[in-house]
Coordinates of C-alpha atoms and ligand atoms in Angstrom, one line a residue:
X1 CA -21.3 -15.8 2.9
X2 CA -22.8 -12.7 1.2
X3 CA -21.6 -9.2 2.0
X4 CA -24.7 -8.5 4.1
X5 CA -24.2 -11.5 6.4
X6 CA -20.4 -10.8 6.6
X7 CA -21.1 -7.3 7.7
X8 CA -23.6 -8.5 10.3
X9 CA -21.1 -11.1 11.7
X10 CA -18.3 -8.6 11.7
X11 CA -20.5 -6.0 13.4
X12 CA -21.5 -8.5 16.1
X13 CA -17.8 -9.3 16.9
X14 CA -16.7 -5.7 16.5
X15 CA -19.4 -3.9 18.3
X16 CA -21.2 -6.0 20.8
X17 CA -18.1 -7.9 22.1
X18 CA -15.3 -5.3 21.9
X19 CA -16.9 -1.9 22.4
X20 CA -17.3 0.5 19.5
X21 CA -16.4 -0.7 16.0
X22 CA -15.0 2.0 13.8
X23 CA -12.8 -0.2 11.6
X24 CA -13.0 -0.8 8.7
X25 CA -14.0 2.7 7.8
X26 CA -16.2 1.6 4.8
X27 CA -18.7 -1.2 5.2
X28 CA -20.6 -0.7 1.9
X29 CA -17.8 -1.9 -0.4
X30 CA -14.5 -3.7 -0.1
X31 CA -11.7 -1.0 -0.2
X32 CA -7.9 -1.4 -0.2
X33 CA -4.6 0.4 -0.6
X34 CA -5.6 3.7 1.2
X35 CA -4.1 6.9 0.1
X36 CA -5.1 9.8 2.4
X37 CA -4.8 13.4 1.3
X38 CA -5.5 16.5 3.4
X39 CA -7.0 19.4 1.5
X40 CA -8.6 22.5 2.9
X41 CA -9.6 21.0 6.3
X42 CA -10.9 17.7 4.9
X43 CA -9.3 14.3 4.6
X44 CA -9.8 12.5 1.3
X45 CA -9.0 8.8 1.2
X46 CA -8.5 7.4 -2.2
X47 CA -8.8 3.6 -2.3
X48 CA -8.6 0.8 -4.7
X49 CA -11.7 -1.4 -4.8
X50 CA -12.0 -5.2 -4.4
X51 CA -15.1 -6.4 -6.2
X52 CA -17.7 -8.3 -4.3
X53 CA -17.3 -11.2 -6.7
X54 CA -13.6 -12.3 -7.1
X55 CA -12.7 -13.7 -10.5
X56 CA -10.1 -16.5 -11.0
X57 CA -9.1 -16.3 -7.3
X58 CA -7.1 -13.1 -7.9
X59 CA -7.3 -9.3 -7.3
X60 CA -10.5 -8.2 -9.1
X61 CA -10.3 -4.4 -9.3
X62 CA -12.0 -2.2 -11.9
X63 CA -12.1 1.3 -10.4
X64 CA -10.9 3.6 -7.7
X65 CA -13.1 5.1 -4.9
X66 CA -12.9 8.2 -2.7
X67 CA -14.2 8.9 0.8
X68 CA -13.9 12.1 2.8
X69 CA -14.1 13.2 6.4
X70 CA -13.9 16.4 8.4
X71 CA -13.8 14.6 11.8
X72 CA -12.0 11.2 11.2
X73 CA -15.0 9.2 12.3
X74 CA -17.7 9.9 9.7
X75 CA -16.8 9.1 6.1
X76 CA -18.7 10.5 3.1
X77 CA -18.7 8.2 0.0
X78 CA -17.9 10.0 -3.3
X79 CA -18.3 6.9 -5.3
X80 CA -16.0 5.5 -8.0
X81 CA -14.0 8.7 -9.0
X82 CA -12.0 7.0 -11.7
X83 CA -11.9 3.6 -13.5
X84 CA -9.9 1.6 -16.1
X85 CA -12.4 3.0 -18.6
X86 CA -10.8 6.4 -18.3
X87 CA -7.8 5.1 -20.3
X88 CA -8.9 4.9 -23.9
X89 CA -5.6 3.6 -25.2
X90 CA -5.8 0.5 -23.1
X91 CA -8.3 -2.4 -23.1
X92 CA -7.5 -4.0 -19.8
X93 CA -10.6 -4.6 -17.7
X94 CA -8.9 -5.7 -14.5
X95 CA -5.9 -4.3 -12.6
X96 CA -6.9 -0.9 -11.0
X97 CA -4.4 -1.2 -8.2
X98 CA -3.0 1.1 -5.4
X99 CA -3.4 4.9 -6.3
X100 CA -2.3 8.2 -4.7
X101 CA -3.6 11.7 -5.4
X102 CA -1.9 15.1 -4.7
X103 CA -2.9 18.7 -5.3
X104 CA -0.8 21.3 -7.1
X105 CA -1.9 24.8 -8.1
X106 CA -5.6 23.9 -7.8
X107 CA -5.4 20.7 -9.9
X108 CA -5.5 17.2 -8.5
X109 CA -3.2 14.6 -10.0
X110 CA -4.2 11.0 -9.5
X111 CA -1.4 8.4 -10.0
X112 CA -2.6 4.9 -10.7
X113 CA -0.9 1.6 -11.4
X114 CA -2.7 -0.7 -13.8
X115 CA -1.4 -4.2 -13.3
X116 CA 0.7 -5.1 -16.3
X117 CA 0.4 -1.6 -17.9
X118 CA 2.8 0.5 -15.7
X119 CA 1.7 3.7 -14.0
X120 CA -0.6 6.4 -15.4
X121 CA -1.9 9.8 -14.3
X122 CA -5.3 11.4 -14.3
X123 CA -6.1 15.1 -13.7
X124 CA -9.1 16.9 -12.2
X125 CA -10.1 20.4 -11.0
X126 CA -11.8 18.8 -7.9
X127 CA -10.5 16.2 -5.4
X128 CA -13.5 14.0 -6.2
X129 CA -13.2 14.2 -10.0
X130 CA -14.2 13.9 -12.7
X131 CA -10.7 12.9 -13.6
X132 CA -9.4 12.8 -17.2
X133 CA -6.3 11.3 -18.9
X134 CA -4.1 14.2 -20.0
X135 CA -1.5 12.0 -21.8
X136 CA -3.3 9.3 -23.7
X137 CA -0.5 6.9 -22.7
X138 CA 1.3 5.6 -19.7
X139 CA 3.5 7.9 -17.5
X140 CA 5.8 5.1 -16.4
X141 CA 6.6 1.7 -17.8
X142 CA 10.1 0.6 -17.1
X143 CA 10.0 -3.2 -16.8
X144 CA 8.6 -6.2 -18.6
X145 CA 7.8 -7.8 -15.2
X146 CA 4.1 -7.1 -14.5
X147 CA 4.8 -6.8 -10.7
X148 CA 7.5 -4.1 -10.9
X149 CA 5.8 -0.9 -12.0
X150 CA 3.1 -0.7 -9.3
X151 CA 2.2 1.3 -6.2
X152 CA 3.1 5.0 -7.0
X153 CA 3.6 7.4 -4.1
X154 CA 3.9 11.1 -4.8
X155 CA 5.4 14.0 -2.8
X156 CA 6.2 17.7 -3.4
X157 CA 9.3 18.9 -1.5
X158 CA 9.6 22.3 0.1
X159 CA 11.6 23.6 -2.9
X160 CA 8.7 22.6 -5.2
X161 CA 10.5 19.5 -6.6
X162 CA 8.0 16.7 -6.9
X163 CA 8.9 13.0 -6.7
X164 CA 7.1 9.9 -7.7
X165 CA 8.4 6.7 -6.1
X166 CA 7.1 3.2 -6.9
X167 CA 8.0 -0.5 -7.2
X168 CA 7.7 -4.1 -6.1
X169 CA 10.1 -5.4 -4.8
X170 CA 12.6 -2.9 -6.2
X171 CA 12.1 0.8 -5.7
X172 CA 12.5 3.6 -8.3
X173 CA 11.8 7.3 -8.5
X174 CA 11.5 10.0 -11.1
X175 CA 11.6 13.8 -10.5
X176 CA 8.3 15.0 -11.8
X177 CA 8.3 18.3 -13.8
X178 CA 6.1 21.1 -12.5
X179 CA 3.3 20.0 -14.8
X180 CA 3.2 16.8 -12.7
X181 CA 2.5 14.7 -15.8
X182 CA 6.0 14.4 -17.2
X183 CA 9.5 13.9 -15.6
X184 CA 13.1 15.0 -15.9
X185 CA 14.7 12.6 -18.4
X186 CA 18.2 13.8 -17.4
X187 CA 18.8 11.5 -14.4
X188 CA 19.1 7.7 -13.9
X189 CA 18.1 5.6 -16.8
X190 CA 16.1 7.9 -19.1
X191 CA 14.9 9.7 -16.0
X192 CA 14.2 6.6 -13.8
X193 CA 16.4 6.2 -10.8
X194 CA 16.7 2.7 -9.2
X195 CA 17.1 3.1 -5.4
X196 CA 20.0 1.2 -3.9
X197 CA 18.6 -1.4 -1.6
X198 CA 20.4 -3.4 1.1
X199 CA 19.9 -4.5 4.7
X200 CA 21.0 -1.1 6.0
X201 CA 18.6 0.9 3.9
X202 CA 15.6 -1.4 3.8
X203 CA 16.2 -4.2 6.2
X204 CA 17.4 -7.7 5.5
X205 CA 15.2 -9.7 3.2
X206 CA 12.9 -12.0 5.1
X207 CA 11.9 -13.6 1.8
X208 CA 14.3 -16.2 0.3
X209 CA 12.7 -16.1 -3.2
X210 CA 15.7 -14.4 -4.9
X211 CA 13.5 -11.5 -6.1
X212 CA 13.7 -9.4 -2.9
X213 CA 17.0 -7.5 -2.3
X214 CA 15.9 -6.2 1.1
X215 CA 12.9 -6.4 3.4
X216 CA 11.1 -3.8 1.2
X217 CA 8.2 -5.5 -0.7
X218 CA 5.8 -2.8 -2.1
X219 CA 3.3 -0.1 -1.3
X220 CA 5.7 2.9 -0.6
X221 CA 4.4 6.0 1.0
X222 CA 6.8 9.0 1.1
X223 CA 6.4 12.2 3.2
X224 CA 8.5 14.7 5.2
X225 CA 8.2 15.6 8.8
X226 CA 10.5 18.0 10.8
X227 CA 13.2 17.8 8.1
X228 CA 13.2 14.0 8.1
X229 CA 12.0 12.1 5.0
X230 CA 10.0 9.0 5.7
X231 CA 9.3 6.1 3.5
X232 CA 6.8 3.7 4.9
X233 CA 6.1 0.4 3.0
X234 CA 4.9 -3.2 3.0
X235 CA 7.8 -5.4 4.0
X236 CA 8.7 -9.0 4.7
X237 CA 7.3 -10.6 1.5
X238 CA 4.0 -12.4 1.8
X239 CA 2.3 -12.1 4.4
X240 CA 3.3 -8.4 4.6
X241 CA 4.3 -6.4 7.6
X242 CA 4.7 -2.6 7.5
X243 CA 8.2 -1.1 8.0
X244 CA 9.8 2.2 7.3
X245 CA 13.1 3.9 6.5
X246 CA 14.2 7.5 6.9
X247 CA 16.5 9.8 5.0
X248 CA 18.0 13.3 5.1
X249 CA 16.8 14.1 1.6
X250 CA 13.9 12.9 -0.7
X251 CA 16.5 11.1 -2.8
X252 CA 18.0 9.2 0.2
X253 CA 20.3 7.7 1.5
X254 CA 17.7 5.6 3.3
X255 CA 18.2 4.0 6.7
X256 CA 16.0 1.1 7.8
X257 CA 14.0 1.7 11.0
X258 CA 12.1 -1.5 11.4
X259 CA 8.5 -2.7 11.6
X260 CA 5.6 -0.4 12.7
X261 CA 2.8 -2.9 12.1
X262 CA 3.1 -6.6 12.8
X263 CA 0.9 -9.3 11.6
X264 CA -2.5 -9.8 13.2
X265 CA -5.2 -12.5 12.6
X266 CA -7.5 -10.2 10.7
X267 CA -4.9 -8.7 8.4
X268 CA -4.7 -9.8 4.8
X269 CA -1.7 -11.3 3.1
X270 CA -1.0 -7.8 1.7
X271 CA -1.0 -4.6 3.6
X272 CA -0.6 -1.0 2.4
X273 CA 0.2 2.1 4.4
X274 CA -0.8 5.8 4.2
X275 CA 0.1 8.4 6.9
X276 CA -1.2 11.9 7.5
X277 CA -1.3 14.6 10.2
X278 CA -4.8 16.1 10.5
X279 CA -6.1 18.7 13.0
X280 CA -3.2 18.1 15.4
X281 CA -3.2 14.3 15.3
X282 CA -1.4 11.7 13.3
X283 CA -3.2 8.8 11.6
X284 CA -2.1 5.6 10.0
X285 CA -4.2 4.0 7.3
X286 CA -3.9 0.4 6.2
X287 CA -6.1 -2.5 5.1
X288 CA -7.3 -5.7 6.6
X289 CA -9.7 -8.6 5.7
X290 CA -12.1 -8.5 8.6
X291 CA -15.2 -7.5 6.8
X292 CA -15.0 -10.3 4.3
X293 CA -14.4 -12.8 7.1
X294 CA -10.8 -13.5 6.0
X295 CA -10.7 -13.2 2.2
X296 CA -7.4 -11.7 1.0
X297 CA -8.8 -10.5 -2.2
X298 CA -11.6 -8.7 -0.4
X299 CA -9.9 -6.1 1.8
X300 CA -11.1 -3.1 3.8
X301 CA -9.4 0.2 4.7
X302 CA -8.9 0.9 8.4
X303 CA -7.2 3.7 10.4
X304 CA -5.5 4.1 13.7
X305 CA -4.5 7.3 15.5
X306 CA -0.9 7.3 16.8
X307 CA 1.8 9.6 18.3
X308 CA 5.3 9.9 17.0
X309 CA 8.0 9.2 19.6
X310 CA 9.9 12.3 20.8
X311 CA 12.8 11.4 18.5
X312 CA 10.5 11.4 15.5
X313 CA 10.4 7.6 15.3
X314 CA 7.1 5.8 14.6
X315 CA 5.9 3.5 17.4
X316 CA 4.5 0.0 16.8
X317 CA 0.9 0.5 15.7
X318 CA -1.7 -2.2 16.6
X319 CA -4.5 -2.8 14.2
X320 CA -7.8 -2.5 16.1
X321 CA -11.5 -2.9 15.5
X322 CA -12.2 0.2 17.6
X323 CA -10.1 2.5 15.2
X324 CA -10.3 6.2 15.9
X325 CA -11.8 6.8 19.3
X326 CA -12.3 10.6 19.3
X327 CA -13.7 12.7 16.5
X328 CA -11.8 15.9 15.9
X329 CA -15.0 17.9 15.0
X330 CA -18.7 17.6 15.7
X331 CA -21.2 17.1 12.8
X332 CA -23.8 19.8 12.3
X333 CA -27.2 18.1 11.7
X334 CA -28.9 21.4 10.9
X335 CA -27.6 21.4 7.3
X336 CA -27.9 18.9 4.5
X337 CA -26.0 15.7 5.4
X338 CA -25.5 13.1 2.7
X339 CA -27.0 9.8 3.7
X340 CA -23.7 8.2 2.6
X341 CA -21.9 10.0 5.5
X342 CA -21.4 7.0 7.7
X343 CA -19.4 6.0 10.8
X344 CA -20.8 2.5 10.7
X345 CA -23.5 0.8 8.7
X346 CA -25.1 -2.5 8.3
X347 CA -26.4 -4.2 5.2
X348 CA -26.2 -1.2 2.9
X349 CA -24.6 -0.3 -0.5
X350 CA -24.2 3.0 -2.3
X351 CA -25.0 3.9 -5.9
X352 CA -24.4 6.9 -8.1
X353 CA -26.7 8.5 -10.7
X354 CA -26.7 11.8 -12.5
X355 CA -29.6 13.4 -10.5
X356 CA -28.6 12.5 -7.0
X357 CA -24.9 11.8 -7.1
X358 CA -24.1 9.2 -4.5
X359 CA -27.0 7.8 -2.5
X360 CA -27.6 4.9 -0.1
X361 CA -29.4 1.8 -1.5
X362 CA -30.0 -1.8 -0.7
X363 CA -32.0 -0.8 2.4
X364 CA -33.8 -3.6 4.1
X365 CA -35.6 -4.1 7.4
X366 CA -33.2 -3.8 10.3
X367 CA -30.4 -2.2 8.4
X368 CA -29.0 1.1 9.9
X369 CA -26.6 4.0 9.6
X370 CA -24.6 5.3 12.6
X371 CA -23.3 8.9 12.5
X372 CA -21.0 9.9 15.3
X373 CA -20.6 13.1 17.3
X374 CA -23.7 14.9 16.1
X375 CA -24.2 18.2 17.8
X376 CA -27.9 18.7 18.4
X377 CA -27.1 22.0 20.3
X378 CA -30.4 22.9 22.1
X379 CA -32.3 20.2 20.4
X380 CA -34.0 19.6 17.0
X381 CA -37.7 20.0 16.1
X382 CA -38.0 18.1 12.8
X383 CA -36.2 15.6 10.7
X384 CA -36.3 15.6 6.9
X385 CA -35.2 12.7 4.7
X386 CA -34.8 12.9 0.9
X387 CA -35.6 9.4 -0.3
X388 CA -37.2 7.4 -3.1
X389 CA -39.8 4.8 -1.9
X390 CA -39.5 1.3 -3.2
X391 CA -41.5 -1.1 -1.0
X392 CA -41.8 1.8 1.4
X393 CA -40.8 1.8 5.1
X394 CA -39.7 4.0 8.1
X395 CA -36.6 5.6 9.5
X396 CA -36.4 5.4 13.3
X397 CA -34.3 8.3 14.6
X398 CA -32.5 7.1 17.6
X399 CA -29.7 8.4 19.9
X400 CA -26.5 6.6 21.0
X401 CA -27.5 3.0 20.2
X402 CA -29.5 1.1 17.6
X403 CA -32.2 0.7 20.2
X404 CA -31.5 4.0 21.9
X405 CA -33.8 6.9 22.7
X406 CA -36.4 7.3 19.9
X407 CA -36.6 10.9 18.7
X408 CA -39.1 10.2 16.0
X409 CA -40.2 8.0 13.1
X410 CA -40.1 9.2 9.5
X411 CA -42.4 7.4 7.1
X412 CA -41.1 6.9 3.6
X413 CA -44.1 5.9 1.4
X414 CA -44.8 5.8 -2.3
X415 CA -45.6 9.2 -3.9
X416 CA -46.1 10.5 -7.5
X417 CA -42.5 11.7 -7.7
X418 CA -39.7 9.2 -7.4
X419 CA -37.6 11.3 -5.1
X420 CA -39.2 13.4 -2.4
X421 CA -38.6 14.9 1.0
X422 CA -40.3 13.3 4.0
X423 CA -40.5 15.1 7.3
X424 CA -41.4 14.2 10.9
X425 CA -41.4 16.0 14.2
X426 CA -38.7 15.0 16.7
X427 CA -38.3 15.0 20.5
X428 CA -35.9 17.7 21.6
X429 CA -32.7 16.3 22.9
X430 CA -29.7 18.5 23.6
X431 CA -26.0 18.1 23.1
X432 CA -23.6 15.8 21.2
X433 CA -24.8 12.3 20.5
X434 CA -24.2 9.4 18.1
X435 CA -27.2 9.3 15.7
X436 CA -28.7 6.0 14.6
X437 CA -31.0 5.9 11.6
X438 CA -32.6 2.5 11.8
X439 CA -34.6 1.3 8.8
X440 CA -37.8 -0.6 9.3
X441 CA -40.4 -2.2 7.0
X442 CA -41.5 -5.4 5.4
X443 CA -39.9 -7.7 2.8
X444 CA -37.7 -6.4 0.0
X445 CA -35.8 -3.1 -0.6
X446 CA -37.6 -0.3 1.3
X447 CA -36.3 2.9 -0.3
X448 CA -33.3 4.7 -1.6
X449 CA -31.9 7.5 0.6
X450 CA -30.0 10.6 -0.6
X451 CA -29.7 13.1 2.3
X452 CA -31.1 14.2 5.7
X453 CA -31.4 17.3 7.8
X454 CA -32.8 18.4 11.2
X455 CA -34.4 21.8 11.9
X456 CA -34.1 23.8 15.1
Ligands
LIG1 O1 -4.3 -4.0 -4.4 C1 -3.4 -4.6 -5.3 C2 -2.0 -4.7 -4.7 O2 -2.0 -5.4 -3.5 C3 -1.4 -3.4 -4.4 O3 -0.9 -2.7 -5.5 C4 -0.4 -3.8 -3.4 O4 0.2 -2.7 -2.7 C5 -1.2 -4.8 -2.6 O5 -1.9 -4.1 -1.6

């Protein structure tokens, strides 16, 4: 099944039969291994990226992508923010596995495992890149086993000490220096500390393969909340559950606390957690295989809102298709909104070029974008779309459903310039609504779409 048909099938199941589908949060690409980061009122989710075409029935992953949201329901695509090509010292073309980014003193440090090549770091002045390689070599390579040095998670403690944890199915950490691109060599084995793992700290091994010393498998995610240090991770071998341990310090000792996400039919054989607090709520990111119709090498990032128990423990979190129910902010349609800001879409891809940055492409008759919680205030007068006509077509501007109230129709027709703004009058409709931009036309790709805006 191609991606377009899979999205359609998934949409039918997710939306028509079980209410509003909001998971997975990206429908234009396969995304995995979510690493959310809150920076200045925005959530950035860094993901690995499963290619549409899987090679040799294995993880096929060439670059890392980034999505951002101010409201937890609409996600703006920032494209591939880093790739294996950023490492000139290395000639691997596959293996861009689970990343995590962190900000320190206005710089963004992006820790990435390259399967079989240890862990490296990239740096940028912006959360969405461009990132560059400050070292010209790996940051961590501790083991000859290609599975060991993967899945970095990074955390800066209140005293400024930064830690990088990683590992499968053993767990290690280094104390990063303040420059975030080197570490203190004076502890452990040349600076690398192996974490003691047993049933008490990480649960009894459910896997009898002799490799696992505890229930911990991979994908650690470390953070601190109310003086407690949390380590969330994939557990139980393959297929993976999500479990967690807590500790009184960032260096342990860890105490096993049990599972927080069980198996579900639409989860992949891997899972990978990320947790944040944002605008007063707590969110749990993970990945599943719903969008690909069950292909474990074509995963998609999803998110659930949850509440900690009063004692600080994490409840069991159920993976749902509905995802985040309430937005934490409304979207202002009276300013430029990137077309790639999407709550749900069908049939679309995004592309990046030097002129437009990221834009929406692969638009065919019947495809659509849904944008949630759009605040029309006292109503809009016009709608403007910045687009490039291909076969040409129309954008139907509708409210609250794909066939909801029609506010207007914006014609996108061929012009002398490739990219142009097209405007149409709209019916005035007050208040907060979900906006549906429904694409109509004949055969073939209708147009490319960069941004839109209403006027009052
Ligand atoms: O995405 C490749 C690998 O699969 C990650 O590094 C693991 O955490 C698992 O999700």
